[in-house]
Tab-separated table of C-alpha atoms in Angstrom:
chain	number	residue	atom	x	y	z
D	13	MET	CA	17.896	-12.353	28.808
D	14	LEU	CA	17.051	-8.671	29.359
D	15	VAL	CA	15.593	-6.938	26.302
D	16	GLY	CA	15.391	-3.159	26.018
D	17	ILE	CA	12.397	-1.650	24.193
D	18	ASN	CA	13.304	1.657	22.552
D	19	THR	CA	10.315	4.019	22.544
D	20	VAL	CA	12.463	7.143	22.263
D	21	GLN	CA	11.603	8.508	18.838
D	22	THR	CA	10.556	12.144	18.446
D	23	ASN	CA	8.731	14.922	20.251
D	24	ASN	CA	5.714	14.333	18.000
D	25	VAL	CA	3.328	12.276	20.158
D	26	HIS	CA	1.583	10.888	17.053
D	27	HIS	CA	4.767	9.237	15.794
D	28	GLY	CA	5.051	5.897	17.505
D	29	PHE	CA	1.423	5.969	18.703
D	30	TYR	CA	0.746	2.362	17.676
D	31	TYR	CA	4.295	1.245	18.388
D	32	ASP	CA	3.860	2.233	22.044
D	33	ARG	CA	0.471	0.542	22.274
D	34	TYR	CA	1.681	-2.598	20.558
D	35	TRP	CA	4.538	-3.026	23.023
D	36	ARG	CA	2.468	-2.087	26.079
D	37	ARG	CA	0.016	-4.876	25.202
D	38	VAL	CA	2.864	-7.322	24.548
D	39	LEU	CA	4.517	-6.510	27.871
D	40	ASP	CA	1.225	-6.909	29.739
D	41	ALA	CA	0.817	-10.336	28.121
D	42	VAL	CA	4.425	-11.334	28.925
D	43	ALA	CA	3.855	-10.458	32.591
D	44	ALA	CA	1.260	-13.250	32.768
D	45	LEU	CA	3.556	-15.850	31.187
D	46	GLU	CA	6.308	-17.959	32.654
D	47	THR	CA	9.445	-16.905	30.785
D	48	ASP	CA	13.065	-16.097	31.513
D	49	VAL	CA	13.017	-13.182	29.057
D	50	ARG	CA	12.716	-9.852	30.849
D	51	PHE	CA	12.107	-6.393	29.426
D	52	VAL	CA	12.976	-2.799	30.251
D	53	VAL	CA	11.374	0.119	28.404
D	54	PHE	CA	13.399	3.198	27.479
D	55	THR	CA	10.877	6.035	27.460
D	56	GLN	CA	10.806	9.788	27.050
D	57	PRO	CA	8.750	12.408	28.929
D	58	HIS	CA	5.586	12.210	26.812
D	59	ASN	CA	5.119	8.411	27.085
D	60	HIS	CA	6.828	7.563	30.390
D	61	THR	CA	3.513	7.421	32.283
D	62	PHE	CA	1.976	5.212	29.593
D	63	PHE	CA	4.398	2.424	30.560
D	64	GLU	CA	3.688	2.709	34.288
D	65	GLY	CA	3.982	-0.697	35.928
D	66	CYS	CA	6.683	-1.867	33.513
D	67	PRO	CA	10.420	-1.701	34.287
D	68	ARG	CA	11.367	1.575	32.585
D	69	VAL	CA	14.038	4.229	32.265
D	70	GLU	CA	13.138	7.777	31.222
D	71	LEU	CA	15.511	9.461	28.779
D	72	PRO	CA	15.492	13.076	27.577
D	73	ALA	CA	13.418	13.661	24.449
D	74	PRO	CA	15.639	13.592	21.350
D	75	GLU	CA	15.799	16.335	18.775
D	76	ALA	CA	12.723	16.284	16.526
D	77	ARG	CA	13.158	16.010	12.781
D	78	ARG	CA	10.639	16.733	10.065
D	79	PHE	CA	11.100	13.582	8.026
D	80	PHE	CA	13.060	10.942	9.930
D	81	PRO	CA	13.096	10.766	13.747
D	82	LYS	CA	16.490	11.106	15.371
D	83	SER	CA	17.351	8.458	17.945
D	84	ASN	CA	19.223	9.590	21.028
D	85	THR	CA	21.966	7.000	20.528
D	86	GLY	CA	24.321	8.215	23.253
D	87	GLU	CA	21.620	8.279	25.923
D	88	LEU	CA	20.305	4.897	24.775
D	89	ALA	CA	23.765	3.327	24.908
D	90	ARG	CA	24.310	4.579	28.459
D	91	ALA	CA	20.860	3.396	29.534
D	92	MET	CA	21.523	-0.015	27.970
D	93	ALA	CA	24.807	-0.337	29.851
D	94	GLU	CA	23.368	0.795	33.191
D	95	SER	CA	20.340	-1.498	32.953
D	96	GLY	CA	22.363	-4.497	31.792
D	97	ALA	CA	20.158	-5.032	28.723
D	98	ASP	CA	21.434	-7.726	26.366
D	99	MET	CA	19.726	-6.443	23.221
D	100	LEU	CA	17.530	-3.608	21.953
D	101	VAL	CA	14.247	-3.525	20.031
D	102	SER	CA	13.649	-0.306	18.076
D	103	PRO	CA	11.095	1.024	15.602
D	104	LEU	CA	12.507	0.797	12.090
D	105	ASP	CA	12.611	4.558	11.544
D	106	ALA	CA	14.449	5.234	14.815
D	107	ALA	CA	16.892	2.325	15.097
D	108	PRO	CA	20.293	3.542	16.341
D	109	VAL	CA	22.986	3.102	13.695
D	110	ARG	CA	25.836	2.509	16.121
D	111	ILE	CA	25.123	0.378	19.148
D	112	SER	CA	27.271	-2.394	20.571
D	113	LYS	CA	24.420	-4.730	21.543
D	114	PRO	CA	22.374	-6.904	19.145
D	115	GLN	CA	19.306	-5.117	17.819
D	116	ALA	CA	15.877	-6.068	16.488
D	117	VAL	CA	13.757	-3.688	14.433
D	118	CYS	CA	9.964	-3.547	14.557
D	119	VAL	CA	8.075	-2.526	11.406
D	120	LEU	CA	4.656	-1.143	12.332
D	121	GLN	CA	4.442	1.507	9.621
D	122	HIS	CA	3.684	0.938	5.959
D	123	ALA	CA	6.671	2.479	4.148
D	124	SER	CA	4.533	3.674	1.221
D	125	GLY	CA	3.008	6.171	3.627
D	126	VAL	CA	6.284	7.892	4.554
D	127	ASP	CA	6.137	11.564	3.565
D	128	ILE	CA	9.485	12.300	1.923
D	129	LYS	CA	8.570	15.408	-0.032
D	130	GLY	CA	11.472	17.829	0.169
D	131	ALA	CA	13.664	15.428	2.111
D	132	ARG	CA	17.398	15.812	1.535
D	133	ASN	CA	17.891	12.074	1.408
D	134	LYS	CA	17.342	11.039	-2.226
D	135	ASN	CA	16.818	7.440	-1.154
D	136	PRO	CA	14.117	7.525	1.549
D	137	HIS	CA	14.679	3.856	2.408
D	138	LYS	CA	18.450	4.081	2.802
D	139	ALA	CA	18.387	4.350	6.607
D	140	GLN	CA	15.759	1.619	6.884
D	141	LYS	CA	17.778	-0.702	4.644
D	142	ARG	CA	20.826	-0.156	6.822
D	143	ALA	CA	18.806	-0.855	9.977
D	144	CYS	CA	17.421	-4.103	8.526
D	145	ALA	CA	20.863	-5.170	7.314
D	146	THR	CA	22.461	-4.772	10.749
D	147	ALA	CA	19.495	-6.078	12.799
D	148	GLU	CA	19.498	-9.611	14.155
D	149	LEU	CA	15.710	-9.778	13.879
D	150	VAL	CA	12.975	-7.951	11.940
D	151	LEU	CA	9.472	-8.030	13.471
D	152	THR	CA	6.410	-7.435	11.275
D	153	THR	CA	2.666	-7.866	11.734
D	154	THR	CA	1.735	-9.807	8.567
D	155	GLU	CA	3.227	-11.990	5.852
D	156	TYR	CA	2.342	-9.160	3.471
D	157	MET	CA	4.585	-6.765	5.417
D	158	ARG	CA	7.246	-9.441	5.722
D	159	LYS	CA	7.467	-9.654	1.927
D	160	LYS	CA	7.347	-5.863	1.618
D	161	CYS	CA	10.331	-5.606	3.974
D	162	LEU	CA	12.223	-7.845	1.573
D	163	GLU	CA	11.117	-5.712	-1.389
D	164	TRP	CA	11.699	-2.293	0.185
D	165	PHE	CA	14.538	-2.877	2.643
D	166	GLU	CA	16.093	-6.145	1.435
D	167	ALA	CA	15.369	-7.732	4.824
D	168	PRO	CA	15.972	-11.508	4.446
D	169	LEU	CA	12.854	-13.589	5.070
D	170	GLU	CA	14.762	-15.984	7.323
D	171	LYS	CA	15.429	-13.288	9.920
D	172	THR	CA	11.906	-11.848	9.778
D	173	THR	CA	9.219	-12.915	12.278
D	174	VAL	CA	5.507	-12.217	11.895
D	175	ALA	CA	3.744	-11.289	15.157
D	176	PRO	CA	0.206	-9.968	14.452
D	177	PRO	CA	-1.397	-7.711	17.066
D	178	GLY	CA	-4.030	-9.024	19.431
D	179	VAL	CA	-7.299	-7.644	20.750
D	180	SER	CA	-7.505	-6.595	24.406
D	181	SER	CA	-10.111	-8.220	26.637
D	182	VAL	CA	-11.827	-4.872	27.272
D	183	PHE	CA	-13.321	-5.125	23.788
D	184	THR	CA	-15.012	-8.427	24.624
D	185	THR	CA	-17.034	-6.939	27.488
D	186	PRO	CA	-20.287	-5.011	26.843
D	187	GLN	CA	-19.740	-1.286	27.448
D	188	PRO	CA	-22.092	1.714	27.427
D	189	SER	CA	-21.705	4.404	24.778
D	190	MET	CA	-20.908	7.999	25.699
D	191	VAL	CA	-22.739	9.138	22.521
D	192	ASP	CA	-26.395	8.454	21.780
D	193	ALA	CA	-27.146	6.398	18.674
D	194	PRO	CA	-27.369	6.639	15.740
D	195	PHE	CA	-23.803	7.659	14.946
D	196	LEU	CA	-20.914	6.844	12.635
D	197	LEU	CA	-17.477	6.406	14.182
D	198	THR	CA	-14.038	7.166	12.786
D	199	TYR	CA	-10.602	7.303	14.383
D	200	TYR	CA	-8.193	10.224	14.040
D	201	ASP	CA	-4.562	9.150	14.093
D	202	VAL	CA	-1.292	9.558	12.211
D	203	TYR	CA	-2.511	7.201	9.466
D	204	THR	CA	-6.004	8.630	8.996
D	205	ALA	CA	-5.725	12.381	9.708
D	206	GLU	CA	-5.690	13.597	6.104
D	207	ARG	CA	-8.465	11.262	4.983
D	208	VAL	CA	-10.655	11.938	8.017
D	209	HIS	CA	-10.730	15.554	6.854
D	210	ARG	CA	-11.880	14.326	3.446
D	211	LEU	CA	-14.587	12.230	5.122
D	212	ARG	CA	-15.703	15.340	6.986
D	213	ASP	CA	-16.095	17.190	3.679
D	214	VAL	CA	-18.072	14.306	2.153
D	215	PHE	CA	-20.196	14.081	5.299
D	216	ALA	CA	-20.923	17.841	5.176
D	217	LYS	CA	-21.820	17.705	1.472
D	218	HIS	CA	-24.295	14.845	1.991
D	219	ARG	CA	-25.481	15.897	5.451
D	220	GLY	CA	-29.139	15.788	4.441
D	221	GLU	CA	-28.875	12.131	3.458
D	222	PHE	CA	-27.722	10.843	6.857
D	223	SER	CA	-29.371	11.395	10.219
D	224	HIS	CA	-26.279	10.080	12.013
D	225	LEU	CA	-23.756	12.053	14.004
D	226	LEU	CA	-20.130	11.575	12.983
D	227	VAL	CA	-17.954	10.798	16.018
D	228	VAL	CA	-14.243	11.480	15.577
D	229	ALA	CA	-12.251	9.732	18.325
D	230	GLY	CA	-8.495	9.825	18.850
D	231	PRO	CA	-5.729	11.993	20.313
D	232	GLY	CA	-5.726	15.702	19.521
D	233	ALA	CA	-3.337	17.214	16.985
D	234	ASP	CA	-2.031	20.749	16.556
D	235	ASP	CA	-3.168	20.987	12.935
D	236	GLU	CA	-6.760	19.834	13.397
D	237	PRO	CA	-9.639	22.345	13.019
D	238	GLN	CA	-10.966	24.232	16.004
D	239	ASP	CA	-14.514	23.675	14.770
D	240	TRP	CA	-15.247	20.339	13.100
D	241	GLY	CA	-18.639	21.473	11.884
D	242	GLU	CA	-22.295	20.631	12.387
D	243	GLY	CA	-23.162	17.060	13.290
D	244	ILE	CA	-19.601	16.095	14.264
D	245	VAL	CA	-18.583	15.109	17.806
D	246	ARG	CA	-14.856	15.237	18.600
D	247	ILE	CA	-13.577	12.998	21.445
D	248	GLU	CA	-9.840	13.360	22.174
D	249	GLN	CA	-9.585	11.537	25.503
D	250	CYS	CA	-10.789	8.081	24.530
D	251	PRO	CA	-9.297	5.190	26.535
D	252	ASP	CA	-10.012	1.641	25.420
D	253	VAL	CA	-13.052	1.183	27.677
D	254	LEU	CA	-14.776	4.216	26.088
D	255	LEU	CA	-13.629	3.256	22.595
D	256	ALA	CA	-15.088	-0.229	23.118
D	257	GLY	CA	-18.474	1.319	23.899
D	258	LEU	CA	-18.318	3.445	20.750
D	259	TYR	CA	-17.401	0.424	18.609
D	260	GLN	CA	-20.262	-1.577	20.095
D	261	HIS	CA	-22.938	1.058	19.513
D	262	CYS	CA	-21.881	2.739	16.262
D	263	ALA	CA	-23.792	2.090	13.032
D	264	VAL	CA	-20.524	1.882	11.072
D	265	PHE	CA	-16.830	2.233	11.913
D	266	LEU	CA	-15.006	4.207	9.207
D	267	TYR	CA	-11.243	3.682	9.155
D	268	PRO	CA	-9.783	5.406	6.054
D	269	ALA	CA	-6.109	4.505	6.664
D	270	GLN	CA	-4.092	3.195	3.706
D	271	TYR	CA	-0.715	2.905	5.406
D	272	ASP	CA	-1.461	1.385	8.805
D	273	ALA	CA	0.611	-1.797	9.053
D	274	THR	CA	-0.912	-2.867	12.396
D	275	GLY	CA	-4.633	-3.159	11.648
D	276	MET	CA	-5.256	-2.803	15.386
D	277	ARG	CA	-8.326	-0.549	15.159
D	278	VAL	CA	-9.995	-2.687	12.493
D	279	LEU	CA	-9.373	-5.877	14.489
D	280	GLU	CA	-10.879	-4.278	17.602
D	281	ALA	CA	-13.977	-3.062	15.754
D	282	LEU	CA	-14.577	-6.423	14.055
D	283	HIS	CA	-14.083	-8.214	17.375
D	284	VAL	CA	-17.091	-6.405	18.878
D	285	GLY	CA	-19.208	-6.977	15.777
D	286	ALA	CA	-19.095	-3.496	14.247
D	287	ASN	CA	-19.621	-2.877	10.531
D	288	VAL	CA	-16.241	-1.704	9.208
D	289	ILE	CA	-15.587	0.361	6.086
D	290	THR	CA	-11.929	0.741	5.125
D	291	PRO	CA	-9.676	0.932	2.044
D	292	ARG	CA	-8.486	-2.405	0.675
D	293	THR	CA	-4.855	-3.063	1.666
D	294	GLY	CA	-2.691	-6.174	1.750
D	295	VAL	CA	-2.306	-5.863	5.509
D	296	LEU	CA	-6.037	-5.740	6.262
D	297	GLU	CA	-6.952	-8.418	3.733
D	298	GLU	CA	-4.526	-10.776	5.455
D	299	LEU	CA	-5.657	-9.914	8.978
D	300	ALA	CA	-9.400	-9.510	8.461
D	301	GLY	CA	-10.143	-11.248	5.163
D	302	GLN	CA	-13.386	-10.120	3.532
D	303	SER	CA	-15.071	-9.106	6.802
D	304	PRO	CA	-14.709	-5.321	6.280
D	305	CYS	CA	-16.532	-3.494	3.515
D	306	TYR	CA	-13.704	-2.236	1.302
D	307	TYR	CA	-13.783	0.872	-0.889
D	308	ASN	CA	-11.525	2.678	-3.343
D	309	PRO	CA	-9.830	5.506	-1.375
D	310	GLY	CA	-9.418	7.546	-4.541
D	311	SER	CA	-13.163	7.654	-5.187
D	312	PRO	CA	-15.616	9.536	-2.932
D	313	GLY	CA	-18.381	7.739	-4.830
D	314	SER	CA	-16.954	4.367	-3.829
D	315	PHE	CA	-16.949	5.433	-0.176
D	316	LEU	CA	-20.533	6.698	-0.332
D	317	GLN	CA	-21.676	3.499	-1.997
D	318	ALA	CA	-20.049	1.407	0.738
D	319	LEU	CA	-21.577	3.578	3.468
D	320	ARG	CA	-25.064	3.426	1.972
D	321	ARG	CA	-24.838	-0.337	1.542
D	322	SER	CA	-23.770	-0.811	5.171
D	323	LEU	CA	-26.504	1.447	6.552
D	324	GLU	CA	-29.234	-0.109	4.413
D	325	GLU	CA	-28.517	-3.753	5.231
D	326	SER	CA	-31.168	-5.664	7.145
D	327	THR	CA	-30.852	-6.639	10.797
D	328	GLU	CA	-30.389	-10.264	9.758
D	329	THR	CA	-27.553	-9.348	7.366
D	330	HIS	CA	-25.917	-7.160	10.001
D	331	VAL	CA	-25.986	-9.991	12.546
D	332	GLN	CA	-24.467	-12.337	9.970
D	333	HIS	CA	-21.694	-9.868	9.118
D	334	ALA	CA	-20.983	-9.299	12.816
D	335	ARG	CA	-20.682	-13.044	13.359
D	336	GLN	CA	-18.335	-13.377	10.383
D	337	GLY	CA	-16.203	-10.478	11.610
D	338	ARG	CA	-15.834	-11.939	15.088
D	339	ALA	CA	-14.899	-15.332	13.647
D	340	ALA	CA	-12.301	-13.788	11.329
D	341	VAL	CA	-10.383	-12.094	14.162
D	342	ALA	CA	-11.069	-14.521	17.032
D	343	THR	CA	-7.577	-16.020	16.865
D	344	TYR	CA	-5.762	-12.728	17.463
D	345	THR	CA	-4.689	-12.490	21.109
D	346	TRP	CA	-1.859	-10.593	22.750
D	347	GLU	CA	-0.749	-13.824	24.438
D	348	LYS	CA	-0.068	-15.356	21.010
D	349	THR	CA	1.725	-12.175	19.939
D	350	ALA	CA	3.909	-12.348	23.046
D	351	TRP	CA	4.791	-16.016	22.521
D	352	LYS	CA	5.805	-15.391	18.904
D	353	ILE	CA	8.071	-12.533	19.922
D	354	LEU	CA	9.548	-14.464	22.852
D	355	SER	CA	10.267	-17.468	20.626
D	356	ALA	CA	12.031	-15.261	18.075
D	357	LEU	CA	14.109	-13.520	20.748
D	358	LYS	CA	15.156	-16.802	22.372
D	359	LYS	CA	16.453	-18.087	19.025
D	360	LEU	CA	18.926	-15.223	19.011
């Protein structure tokens, strides 16, 4: 069986950021397994290099849309035919409507976080419902998201497979930090951008209370400030090996995302023993249990209380929390993720 992975979504590099990383890790894990399922990745110019080493076909970037990405169905269909792919895996928001081959959809975005303000489509989930209805398989990361797919998109539970993300081995190896301690760490991505700016404002307001730098890691965005302000270090180019060092040496990892359905950053941080502060969501509670310190995202006071509590805990308590965090996420490996996906695909 030859499975095509559709990573052709939109010209916005942020959209599909975790989708690309999820599938790159899965494909790396598959390469080390003995299986008769093969993959080919359909890329576009901005992510073609990211999948270097994988069988891949570069397609022209599709037309960007403000609200819902437009899939380049014609180009995808031709690429499918030329490669001999038997089926296609697509992100839910970019699944081609008309394609002759069987299709699976991958749900890595929490639908409650979709910005539909001003959208012409009165039913923002209409396209997603249609994609789930026609798909042979729906892939999600948690049982929570599996049930939400039933609630939001009417995706039958029997054709939904849960394949949680893993944690790459680079995060298990001690790494140096490119920033001197003490510092707080947060990650700037499509799920956290708005709330990282709010954290910056809170951090600036209470600057005299904390001696820590605030490190903001993650890919650059056009709408981010030119000057992040005093006491803030911005790191745009942050591959996993550098991110691992920051996780390992930070006082606290702040991840303010409410709508991240992957939990990848929280799993990585807990795996290295970092203190994690994040909003309480069904996805993270299922993946990480009570290991993170949760706060109410609607209350700056709740965030400050969580931060103070984490920074004031004793060394003994910190070591205990780190041990609990590692134990909670120890079972998440990309090999297990790959096997779950392979098993689901073979059933088709």
